[in-house]
mmCIF file of C-alpha atoms in Angstrom:
data_model
loop_
_atom_site.group_PDB
_atom_site.id
_atom_site.type_symbol
_atom_site.label_atom_id
_atom_site.label_comp_id
_atom_site.label_asym_id
_atom_site.label_seq_id
_atom_site.Cartn_x
_atom_site.Cartn_y
_atom_site.Cartn_z
ATOM 1 C CA UNK A 247 0.992 -10.218 11.786
ATOM 2 C CA UNK A 248 2.198 -6.472 10.070
ATOM 3 C CA UNK A 249 0.190 -6.170 6.980
ATOM 4 C CA UNK A 250 -0.405 -3.915 4.505
ATOM 5 C CA UNK A 251 -2.604 -1.135 3.442
ATOM 6 C CA UNK A 252 -5.049 -1.115 1.877
ATOM 7 C CA UNK A 253 -7.684 1.534 -0.185
ATOM 8 C CA UNK A 254 -10.526 0.866 1.419
ATOM 9 C CA UNK A 255 -9.112 0.655 5.392
ATOM 10 C CA UNK A 256 -7.854 4.291 4.896
ATOM 11 C CA UNK A 257 -11.456 5.488 3.284
ATOM 12 C CA UNK A 258 -13.136 3.524 5.873
ATOM 13 C CA UNK A 259 -10.483 5.736 8.600
ATOM 14 C CA UNK A 260 -11.108 9.048 5.514
ATOM 15 C CA UNK A 261 -15.301 9.048 6.785
ATOM 16 C CA UNK A 262 -14.766 9.572 10.436
ATOM 17 C CA UNK A 263 -14.954 12.132 12.600
ATOM 18 C CA UNK A 264 -15.642 11.939 15.856
ATOM 19 C CA UNK A 265 -19.458 13.204 17.321
ATOM 20 C CA UNK A 266 -18.831 12.586 20.251
ATOM 21 C CA UNK A 267 -15.127 12.477 21.592
ATOM 22 C CA UNK A 268 -12.000 13.140 19.848
ATOM 23 C CA UNK A 269 -10.322 11.597 17.794
ATOM 24 C CA UNK A 270 -6.093 10.416 18.787
ATOM 25 C CA UNK A 271 -4.108 9.135 15.680
ATOM 26 C CA UNK A 272 -0.498 7.987 17.111
ATOM 27 C CA UNK A 273 2.595 7.093 14.038
ATOM 28 C CA UNK A 274 5.860 5.378 15.961
ATOM 29 C CA UNK A 275 8.064 4.277 13.210
ATOM 30 C CA UNK A 276 10.077 0.932 14.003
ATOM 31 C CA UNK A 277 12.673 0.606 11.412
ATOM 32 C CA UNK A 278 16.251 -0.825 13.227
ATOM 33 C CA UNK A 279 18.209 1.125 11.756
ATOM 34 C CA UNK A 280 15.699 4.394 13.217
ATOM 35 C CA UNK A 281 15.223 2.046 16.523
ATOM 36 C CA UNK A 282 17.874 -1.048 17.012
ATOM 37 C CA UNK A 283 16.453 -1.783 20.216
ATOM 38 C CA UNK A 284 13.217 -2.570 21.959
ATOM 39 C CA UNK A 285 14.426 -0.709 24.920
ATOM 40 C CA UNK A 286 14.733 2.884 22.162
ATOM 41 C CA UNK A 287 11.296 1.592 21.087
ATOM 42 C CA UNK A 288 9.449 2.094 23.798
ATOM 43 C CA UNK A 289 11.651 5.390 25.133
ATOM 44 C CA UNK A 290 10.435 6.935 21.926
ATOM 45 C CA UNK A 291 6.749 5.395 21.700
ATOM 46 C CA UNK A 292 6.211 7.057 25.073
ATOM 47 C CA UNK A 293 7.713 10.073 23.992
ATOM 48 C CA UNK A 294 5.594 10.893 21.994
ATOM 49 C CA UNK A 295 2.634 9.182 23.345
ATOM 50 C CA UNK A 296 3.603 12.431 26.458
ATOM 51 C CA UNK A 297 3.488 14.287 23.635
ATOM 52 C CA UNK A 298 -0.070 13.431 22.522
ATOM 53 C CA UNK A 299 -1.284 13.671 26.454
ATOM 54 C CA UNK A 300 0.682 17.706 26.195
ATOM 55 C CA UNK A 301 -0.826 18.777 22.574
ATOM 56 C CA UNK A 302 -4.529 17.676 23.874
ATOM 57 C CA UNK A 303 -4.426 19.039 27.444
ATOM 58 C CA UNK A 304 -3.538 22.373 25.544
ATOM 59 C CA UNK A 305 -6.814 22.146 23.504
ATOM 60 C CA UNK A 306 -9.260 21.763 26.055
ATOM 61 C CA UNK A 307 -11.121 24.924 25.700
ATOM 62 C CA UNK A 308 -14.523 23.521 24.312
ATOM 63 C CA UNK A 309 -13.934 20.076 25.597
ATOM 64 C CA UNK A 310 -16.857 18.681 27.849
ATOM 65 C CA UNK A 311 -15.943 16.892 31.032
ATOM 66 C CA UNK A 312 -16.738 13.871 29.460
ATOM 67 C CA UNK A 313 -14.607 13.979 26.303
ATOM 68 C CA UNK A 314 -11.847 15.070 28.356
ATOM 69 C CA UNK A 315 -12.745 12.019 30.666
ATOM 70 C CA UNK A 316 -12.069 9.740 26.992
ATOM 71 C CA UNK A 317 -9.247 11.486 26.344
ATOM 72 C CA UNK A 318 -7.960 9.954 29.024
ATOM 73 C CA UNK A 319 -9.315 6.631 28.736
ATOM 74 C CA UNK A 320 -7.528 6.396 25.691
ATOM 75 C CA UNK A 321 -4.189 7.447 25.841
ATOM 76 C CA UNK A 322 -4.798 4.865 28.780
ATOM 77 C CA UNK A 323 -5.340 2.182 26.283
ATOM 78 C CA UNK A 324 -2.891 3.339 23.764
ATOM 79 C CA UNK A 325 -0.379 2.905 26.331
ATOM 80 C CA UNK A 326 -1.399 -0.339 27.995
ATOM 81 C CA UNK A 327 -1.589 -2.430 24.307
ATOM 82 C CA UNK A 328 1.639 -1.449 23.529
ATOM 83 C CA UNK A 329 3.326 -2.541 26.772
ATOM 84 C CA UNK A 330 1.350 -5.972 26.886
ATOM 85 C CA UNK A 331 -0.911 -7.115 23.883
ATOM 86 C CA UNK A 332 1.391 -5.738 20.921
ATOM 87 C CA UNK A 333 3.944 -7.973 19.517
ATOM 88 C CA UNK A 334 6.815 -6.169 16.917
ATOM 89 C CA UNK A 335 8.109 -9.332 14.821
ATOM 90 C CA UNK A 336 7.802 -8.134 11.218
ATOM 91 C CA UNK A 337 6.710 -4.710 11.959
ATOM 92 C CA UNK A 338 8.722 -1.939 10.630
ATOM 93 C CA UNK A 339 5.894 0.808 11.742
ATOM 94 C CA UNK A 340 3.230 1.122 14.162
ATOM 95 C CA UNK A 341 -0.503 3.482 13.496
ATOM 96 C CA UNK A 342 -2.841 3.237 15.602
ATOM 97 C CA UNK A 343 -6.576 5.085 15.535
ATOM 98 C CA UNK A 344 -8.979 5.617 18.811
ATOM 99 C CA UNK A 345 -11.857 7.118 19.342
ATOM 100 C CA UNK A 346 -13.315 5.410 22.403
ATOM 101 C CA UNK A 347 -16.169 7.259 22.706
ATOM 102 C CA UNK A 348 -17.473 7.277 19.214
ATOM 103 C CA UNK A 349 -16.460 2.911 19.523
ATOM 104 C CA UNK A 350 -13.291 3.314 16.523
ATOM 105 C CA UNK A 351 -10.144 1.823 18.137
ATOM 106 C CA UNK A 352 -7.555 0.482 15.681
ATOM 107 C CA UNK A 353 -4.173 -0.908 15.841
ATOM 108 C CA UNK A 354 -2.126 -1.453 12.607
ATOM 109 C CA UNK A 355 1.413 -3.020 13.042
ATOM 110 C CA UNK A 356 2.900 -2.464 9.308
ATOM 111 C CA UNK A 357 4.729 -3.957 7.307
ATOM 112 C CA UNK A 358 6.940 -0.153 6.286
ATOM 113 C CA UNK A 359 8.019 2.327 7.967
ATOM 114 C CA UNK A 360 6.414 5.891 9.046
ATOM 115 C CA UNK A 361 7.019 9.287 10.117
ATOM 116 C CA UNK A 362 7.119 9.334 14.085
ATOM 117 C CA UNK A 363 3.984 11.142 14.842
ATOM 118 C CA UNK A 364 0.305 12.350 16.816
ATOM 119 C CA UNK A 365 -1.796 14.574 16.675
ATOM 120 C CA UNK A 366 -5.753 15.222 18.208
ATOM 121 C CA UNK A 367 -8.621 16.399 16.595
ATOM 122 C CA UNK A 368 -12.121 14.949 14.939
ATOM 123 C CA UNK A 369 -10.293 13.306 12.444
ATOM 124 C CA UNK A 370 -7.397 10.786 11.976
ATOM 125 C CA UNK A 371 -4.403 11.487 10.469
ATOM 126 C CA UNK A 372 -3.933 9.500 7.295
ATOM 127 C CA UNK A 373 -1.168 11.032 4.266
ATOM 128 C CA UNK A 374 1.171 9.389 5.962
ATOM 129 C CA UNK A 375 -0.640 5.662 4.887
ATOM 130 C CA UNK A 376 -0.963 6.723 1.089
ATOM 131 C CA UNK A 377 2.398 6.034 0.423
ATOM 132 C CA UNK A 378 2.179 2.422 2.088
ATOM 133 C CA UNK A 379 -0.851 1.935 -0.007
ATOM 134 C CA UNK A 380 -0.194 -1.226 -2.340
ATOM 135 C CA UNK A 381 2.779 -1.642 -2.335
ATOM 136 C CA UNK A 382 3.045 -5.078 -4.506
ATOM 137 C CA UNK A 383 0.134 -6.729 -2.534
ATOM 138 C CA UNK A 384 -1.372 -9.478 -4.459
ATOM 139 C CA UNK A 385 1.484 -10.214 -6.766
ATOM 140 C CA UNK A 386 1.388 -13.212 -8.185
ATOM 141 C CA UNK A 387 4.890 -14.360 -8.515
ATOM 142 C CA UNK A 388 5.778 -17.832 -11.117
ATOM 143 C CA UNK A 389 8.982 -19.757 -11.030
ATOM 144 C CA UNK A 390 9.436 -21.487 -13.289
ATOM 145 C CA UNK A 391 11.692 -24.260 -14.178
ATOM 146 C CA UNK A 392 12.002 -28.145 -16.572
ATOM 147 C CA UNK A 393 10.690 -29.069 -12.932
ATOM 148 C CA UNK A 394 9.707 -25.983 -10.467
ATOM 149 C CA UNK A 395 6.183 -24.835 -11.036
ATOM 150 C CA UNK A 396 5.587 -23.190 -7.697
ATOM 151 C CA UNK A 397 3.022 -18.912 -7.729
ATOM 152 C CA UNK A 398 3.256 -17.422 -4.802
ATOM 153 C CA UNK A 399 1.343 -14.385 -4.585
ATOM 154 C CA UNK A 400 2.854 -11.434 -1.935
ATOM 155 C CA UNK A 401 0.953 -10.506 0.627
ATOM 156 C CA UNK A 402 1.622 -7.936 3.672
ATOM 157 C CA UNK A 403 5.421 -8.259 2.625
ATOM 158 C CA UNK A 404 5.766 -11.692 2.284
ATOM 159 C CA UNK A 405 5.793 -14.487 -0.531
ATOM 160 C CA UNK A 406 3.032 -16.552 0.435
ATOM 161 C CA UNK A 407 2.374 -19.953 -1.770
ATOM 162 C CA UNK A 408 -0.760 -20.337 -4.091
ATOM 163 C CA UNK A 409 -0.278 -23.576 -5.793
ATOM 164 C CA UNK A 410 2.912 -25.907 -6.001
ATOM 165 C CA UNK A 411 2.437 -28.180 -9.932
ATOM 166 C CA UNK A 412 6.587 -28.489 -9.018
ATOM 167 C CA UNK A 413 7.425 -32.353 -10.760
ATOM 168 C CA UNK A 414 10.214 -34.526 -10.535
ATOM 169 C CA UNK A 415 11.034 -35.493 -13.859
ATOM 170 C CA UNK A 416 13.202 -38.846 -14.444
ATOM 171 C CA UNK A 417 17.031 -38.981 -14.696
ATOM 172 C CA UNK A 418 19.505 -40.210 -17.230
ATOM 173 C CA UNK A 419 19.422 -43.704 -15.205
ATOM 174 C CA UNK A 420 15.892 -44.500 -15.949
ATOM 175 C CA UNK A 421 16.220 -44.522 -19.740
ATOM 176 C CA UNK A 422 16.507 -48.813 -18.999
ATOM 177 C CA UNK A 423 16.897 -50.423 -23.140
ATOM 178 C CA UNK A 424 15.635 -47.337 -25.248
ATOM 179 C CA UNK A 425 17.482 -45.453 -27.688
ATOM 180 C CA UNK A 426 19.083 -43.021 -26.961
ATOM 181 C CA UNK A 427 16.894 -40.218 -29.182
ATOM 182 C CA UNK A 428 13.467 -41.263 -28.340
ATOM 183 C CA UNK A 429 14.317 -41.702 -24.448
ATOM 184 C CA UNK A 430 15.132 -37.460 -25.330
ATOM 185 C CA UNK A 431 11.835 -36.497 -26.337
ATOM 186 C CA UNK A 432 9.995 -38.980 -23.765
ATOM 187 C CA UNK A 433 11.840 -36.641 -21.712
ATOM 188 C CA UNK A 434 10.534 -33.241 -23.704
ATOM 189 C CA UNK A 435 7.476 -34.234 -23.493
ATOM 190 C CA UNK A 436 6.557 -34.593 -20.789
ATOM 191 C CA UNK A 437 8.749 -31.019 -19.801
ATOM 192 C CA UNK A 438 6.256 -28.987 -22.250
ATOM 193 C CA UNK A 439 3.355 -31.691 -20.419
ATOM 194 C CA UNK A 440 4.482 -29.875 -17.252
ATOM 195 C CA UNK A 441 5.455 -26.682 -18.473
ATOM 196 C CA UNK A 442 1.149 -26.309 -19.884
ATOM 197 C CA UNK A 443 0.041 -27.284 -16.709
ATOM 198 C CA UNK A 444 1.673 -24.225 -14.766
ATOM 199 C CA UNK A 445 0.970 -22.098 -18.042
ATOM 200 C CA UNK A 446 -2.636 -22.992 -17.377
ATOM 201 C CA UNK A 447 -2.692 -22.627 -13.588
ATOM 202 C CA UNK A 448 -1.543 -19.109 -13.904
ATOM 203 C CA UNK A 449 -3.711 -18.056 -16.605
ATOM 204 C CA UNK A 450 -6.431 -18.993 -14.268
ATOM 205 C CA UNK A 451 -4.790 -17.390 -11.430
ATOM 206 C CA UNK A 452 -4.533 -14.499 -13.305
ATOM 207 C CA UNK A 453 -8.601 -14.055 -14.431
ATOM 208 C CA UNK A 454 -9.128 -14.361 -11.155
ATOM 209 C CA UNK A 455 -6.820 -11.336 -9.854
ATOM 210 C CA UNK A 456 -8.408 -8.083 -10.311
ATOM 211 C CA UNK A 457 -5.214 -5.643 -12.137
ATOM 212 C CA UNK A 458 -2.897 -8.531 -11.615
ATOM 213 C CA UNK A 459 1.363 -8.193 -11.734
ATOM 214 C CA UNK A 460 2.902 -11.000 -12.297
ATOM 215 C CA UNK A 461 6.891 -11.504 -12.323
ATOM 216 C CA UNK A 462 8.174 -14.515 -13.426
ATOM 217 C CA UNK A 463 11.152 -16.675 -12.230
ATOM 218 C CA UNK A 464 12.340 -18.753 -15.613
ATOM 219 C CA UNK A 465 16.148 -19.512 -16.943
ATOM 220 C CA UNK A 466 16.590 -19.740 -20.066
ATOM 221 C CA UNK A 467 16.031 -23.130 -20.707
ATOM 222 C CA UNK A 468 12.392 -22.268 -20.495
ATOM 223 C CA UNK A 469 11.554 -19.056 -21.078
ATOM 224 C CA UNK A 470 10.848 -19.436 -24.525
ATOM 225 C CA UNK A 471 8.572 -22.349 -24.261
ATOM 226 C CA UNK A 472 6.846 -20.557 -21.645
ATOM 227 C CA UNK A 473 6.261 -17.799 -22.825
ATOM 228 C CA UNK A 474 4.324 -19.736 -26.224
ATOM 229 C CA UNK A 475 2.124 -21.355 -23.736
ATOM 230 C CA UNK A 476 0.443 -18.639 -21.172
ATOM 231 C CA UNK A 477 -2.495 -16.869 -22.729
ATOM 232 C CA UNK A 478 -2.345 -12.922 -24.235
ATOM 233 C CA UNK A 479 -4.378 -11.606 -20.770
ATOM 234 C CA UNK A 480 -0.990 -13.429 -18.245
ATOM 235 C CA UNK A 481 1.358 -11.710 -21.000
ATOM 236 C CA UNK A 482 -0.079 -8.754 -20.248
ATOM 237 C CA UNK A 483 -0.184 -8.367 -16.566
ATOM 238 C CA UNK A 484 3.066 -9.613 -16.318
ATOM 239 C CA UNK A 485 5.764 -6.438 -15.465
ATOM 240 C CA UNK A 486 9.288 -8.538 -15.549
ATOM 241 C CA UNK A 487 11.693 -11.949 -15.506
ATOM 242 C CA UNK A 488 13.990 -12.330 -13.787
ATOM 243 C CA UNK A 489 16.230 -15.289 -12.773
ATOM 244 C CA UNK A 490 17.358 -16.820 -9.021
ATOM 245 C CA UNK A 491 19.158 -19.663 -7.732
ATOM 246 C CA UNK A 492 17.445 -23.088 -8.803
ATOM 247 C CA UNK A 493 16.295 -23.736 -5.645
ATOM 248 C CA UNK A 494 15.228 -20.584 -4.417
ATOM 249 C CA UNK A 495 13.178 -19.939 -1.702
ATOM 250 C CA UNK A 496 10.432 -17.436 -0.820
ATOM 251 C CA UNK A 497 12.430 -15.061 0.842
ATOM 252 C CA UNK A 498 15.360 -14.963 -1.800
ATOM 253 C CA UNK A 499 12.505 -14.156 -4.034
ATOM 254 C CA UNK A 500 10.977 -11.735 -2.431
ATOM 255 C CA UNK A 501 14.483 -10.454 -2.726
ATOM 256 C CA UNK A 502 14.922 -10.416 -6.760
ATOM 257 C CA UNK A 503 11.586 -9.494 -7.858
ATOM 258 C CA UNK A 504 10.986 -6.571 -5.064
ATOM 259 C CA UNK A 505 12.663 -4.119 -7.501
ATOM 260 C CA UNK A 506 11.259 -5.294 -10.484
ATOM 261 C CA UNK A 507 7.490 -4.600 -8.823
ATOM 262 C CA UNK A 508 9.089 -1.109 -8.105
ATOM 263 C CA UNK A 509 9.731 -0.300 -11.602
ATOM 264 C CA UNK A 510 6.189 -1.478 -12.733
ATOM 265 C CA UNK A 511 5.161 1.360 -9.391
ATOM 266 C CA UNK A 512 7.474 3.930 -10.910
ATOM 267 C CA UNK A 513 6.404 3.213 -14.825
ATOM 268 C CA UNK A 514 2.434 3.872 -13.656
ATOM 269 C CA UNK A 515 2.785 6.744 -11.998
ATOM 270 C CA UNK A 516 5.233 8.094 -14.606
ATOM 271 C CA UNK A 517 1.735 7.050 -16.814
ATOM 272 C CA UNK A 518 -0.600 9.021 -13.787
ATOM 273 C CA UNK A 519 1.572 12.341 -13.683
ATOM 274 C CA UNK A 520 1.797 12.667 -17.812
ATOM 275 C CA UNK A 521 -1.976 12.176 -18.001
ATOM 276 C CA UNK A 522 -2.262 14.653 -15.043
ATOM 277 C CA UNK A 523 0.694 17.213 -17.061
ATOM 278 C CA UNK A 524 -1.627 16.698 -20.494
ATOM 279 C CA UNK A 525 -5.305 17.506 -19.149
ATOM 280 C CA UNK A 526 -3.487 20.188 -17.496
ATOM 281 C CA UNK A 527 -1.631 21.718 -20.159
ATOM 282 C CA UNK A 528 -5.249 21.801 -21.898
ATOM 283 C CA UNK A 529 -7.365 23.483 -19.188
ATOM 284 C CA UNK A 530 -8.501 20.091 -18.966
ATOM 285 C CA UNK A 531 -10.008 17.549 -15.722
ATOM 286 C CA UNK A 532 -7.118 18.911 -13.874
ATOM 287 C CA UNK A 533 -6.306 21.164 -10.801
ATOM 288 C CA UNK A 534 -3.487 22.525 -10.113
ATOM 289 C CA UNK A 535 -1.983 24.105 -7.016
ATOM 290 C CA UNK A 536 -2.767 23.789 -3.115
ATOM 291 C CA UNK A 537 -6.150 26.763 -3.917
ATOM 292 C CA UNK A 538 -8.049 25.016 -6.662
ATOM 293 C CA UNK A 539 -6.672 21.835 -5.226
ATOM 294 C CA UNK A 540 -9.252 21.974 -2.703
ATOM 295 C CA UNK A 541 -11.739 23.722 -3.971
ATOM 296 C CA UNK A 542 -11.996 20.690 -5.991
ATOM 297 C CA UNK A 543 -11.322 18.563 -4.163
ATOM 298 C CA UNK A 544 -14.083 19.621 -0.560
ATOM 299 C CA UNK A 545 -16.344 19.836 -4.177
ATOM 300 C CA UNK A 546 -16.229 16.062 -5.007
ATOM 301 C CA UNK A 547 -14.607 16.597 -8.498
ATOM 302 C CA UNK A 548 -10.988 14.130 -7.661
ATOM 303 C CA UNK A 549 -10.780 11.171 -9.706
ATOM 304 C CA UNK A 550 -7.593 11.446 -7.917
ATOM 305 C CA UNK A 551 -4.914 13.302 -5.534
ATOM 306 C CA UNK A 552 -1.342 13.674 -6.855
ATOM 307 C CA UNK A 553 1.124 14.973 -4.506
ATOM 308 C CA UNK A 554 4.829 15.301 -4.719
ATOM 309 C CA UNK A 555 5.736 13.544 -1.210
ATOM 310 C CA UNK A 556 6.705 15.109 1.587
ATOM 311 C CA UNK A 557 4.904 18.304 0.708
ATOM 312 C CA UNK A 558 2.075 20.490 3.039
ATOM 313 C CA UNK A 559 0.051 23.692 3.465
ATOM 314 C CA UNK A 560 -1.707 25.447 6.031
ATOM 315 C CA UNK A 561 -4.877 25.276 5.409
ATOM 316 C CA UNK A 562 -8.207 26.491 7.474
ATOM 317 C CA UNK A 563 -11.448 24.204 7.898
ATOM 318 C CA UNK A 564 -15.561 24.671 8.191
ATOM 319 C CA UNK A 565 -15.657 22.714 12.035
ATOM 320 C CA UNK A 566 -19.584 22.402 10.935
ATOM 321 C CA UNK A 567 -19.740 20.728 6.814
ATOM 322 C CA UNK A 568 -16.357 19.978 6.533
ATOM 323 C CA UNK A 569 -14.762 21.878 3.415
ATOM 324 C CA UNK A 570 -11.721 22.955 3.132
ATOM 325 C CA UNK A 571 -9.933 25.580 1.540
ATOM 326 C CA UNK A 572 -6.481 27.392 1.275
ATOM 327 C CA UNK A 573 -7.804 30.442 2.598
ATOM 328 C CA UNK A 574 -9.918 30.945 5.806
ATOM 329 C CA UNK A 575 -12.749 33.634 6.953
ATOM 330 C CA UNK A 576 -16.499 32.106 6.742
ATOM 331 C CA UNK A 577 -17.067 29.007 5.166
ATOM 332 C CA UNK A 578 -19.247 29.178 2.004
ATOM 333 C CA UNK A 579 -21.472 26.854 2.097
ATOM 334 C CA UNK A 580 -22.296 27.232 5.681
ATOM 335 C CA UNK A 581 -21.193 30.608 6.959
ATOM 336 C CA UNK A 582 -19.400 29.669 9.973
ATOM 337 C CA UNK A 583 -16.105 30.626 10.771
ATOM 338 C CA UNK A 584 -13.442 28.300 8.948
ATOM 339 C CA UNK A 585 -10.367 27.160 11.763
ATOM 340 C CA UNK A 586 -6.646 26.899 10.697
ATOM 341 C CA UNK A 587 -4.979 24.080 9.503
ATOM 342 C CA UNK A 588 -1.007 23.344 9.587
ATOM 343 C CA UNK A 589 -1.585 20.100 7.479
ATOM 344 C CA UNK A 590 -3.821 20.726 4.201
ATOM 345 C CA UNK A 591 -2.390 17.285 2.279
ATOM 346 C CA UNK A 592 -4.453 15.463 4.802
ATOM 347 C CA UNK A 593 -7.189 17.448 4.491
ATOM 348 C CA UNK A 594 -6.696 17.059 0.687
ATOM 349 C CA UNK A 595 -5.984 13.070 1.266
ATOM 350 C CA UNK A 596 -9.011 13.459 3.502
ATOM 351 C CA UNK A 597 -11.672 15.239 1.467
ATOM 352 C CA UNK A 598 -10.720 13.461 -1.548
ATOM 353 C CA UNK A 599 -10.646 9.596 -0.004
ATOM 354 C CA UNK A 600 -14.078 10.160 1.531
ATOM 355 C CA UNK A 601 -15.563 10.932 -1.448
ATOM 356 C CA UNK A 602 -14.193 7.958 -3.320
ATOM 357 C CA UNK A 603 -11.162 9.233 -4.896
ATOM 358 C CA UNK A 604 -8.395 7.508 -4.968
ATOM 359 C CA UNK A 605 -4.773 8.951 -3.706
ATOM 360 C CA UNK A 606 -0.999 8.488 -5.224
ATOM 361 C CA UNK A 607 2.265 10.463 -3.404
ATOM 362 C CA UNK A 608 4.809 11.217 -6.226
ATOM 363 C CA UNK A 609 7.489 9.619 -5.731
ATOM 364 C CA UNK A 610 9.587 9.074 -9.311
ATOM 365 C CA UNK A 611 8.933 12.114 -10.748
ATOM 366 C CA UNK A 612 9.161 16.057 -9.242
ATOM 367 C CA UNK A 613 6.545 17.230 -12.345
ATOM 368 C CA UNK A 614 4.553 19.108 -9.172
ATOM 369 C CA UNK A 615 7.164 21.881 -8.666
ATOM 370 C CA UNK A 616 6.339 24.494 -10.484
ATOM 371 C CA UNK A 617 2.599 23.888 -9.683
ATOM 372 C CA UNK A 618 3.551 23.549 -5.155
ATOM 373 C CA UNK A 619 4.047 20.018 -5.118
ATOM 374 C CA UNK A 620 -0.025 19.559 -5.719
ATOM 375 C CA UNK A 621 -2.560 18.193 -8.180
ATOM 376 C CA UNK A 622 -5.271 16.389 -9.276
ATOM 377 C CA UNK A 623 -7.758 14.402 -12.094
ATOM 378 C CA UNK A 624 -10.927 15.726 -11.840
ATOM 379 C CA UNK A 625 -14.296 13.713 -12.368
ATOM 380 C CA UNK A 626 -15.599 16.933 -14.516
#
């Protein structure tokens, strides 16, 4: 089953560094518009794998016999997994992290596409996963009407039902000998009780969720009354209201709520960028550009790494302690000659995550363009 990427999972991968062998990272784009048939996917997968094997063969210098054999076994394991065990259903991307001599094997079917890439080194290549973290994961969708009262949670790109407080209200044919006015008051009381019940359930879910995002799907005749019944905490968690067809199913609800989640993400992004811009403007706790940002990341000072989606830069890394910088030369900490790398962004991501920071790929704003597309909010 396809899954979403989490910060905990990324940090665990960022903290890994191969000690006995090499680390292989493989990304395959499974977007149907790119690879519409199984044959297309097979061809691209085997082409990537062959590229990875060529890269590892070209860099065998300095590897022991056991490490070379370990790499060979790892590529075979990846090939066997794809041919025999991988299930594409629901997946738009595939990421595999393998370091057999260090006992690491992590295949991940992803709900979002990733660009094709294969890398072999001492650590895993993680930057392509950063834009995929969260993507609304855990958001609560409340469907509220005079009878409907369903709560869903977004998980792995699907809405999963977590509560159903739907009731069937009596119709006109049930009124019997009651007067119309009295019967109507009775119906409205039942509707009020129903909405209160749904509001209490939603309040409870919000209280038990860390940093909740809520979208309410409601209709004109119930929205105002329902809004009065929910708590202040729940109101603060609501990122949008919308409507849907009366009997909309989860897949249809996802279609109308996804744009709201994207708008919420863009708003949060704008707030983060504004915070960085303010700190950088007054020479506060902010880094700007590759030199400052890589230095701060190596010193474990990065609270939040921000980068313009798509940027990268050449950099250098100390093979002994892992410190990174824009220029090479000898490591200022241990004097080891630093190794040139063409993936400075991935080095920055590793340093930020491994030291407890977070990372955000800036997609909807261009504020980082004047500083080479990268910056950071710092702890000190």
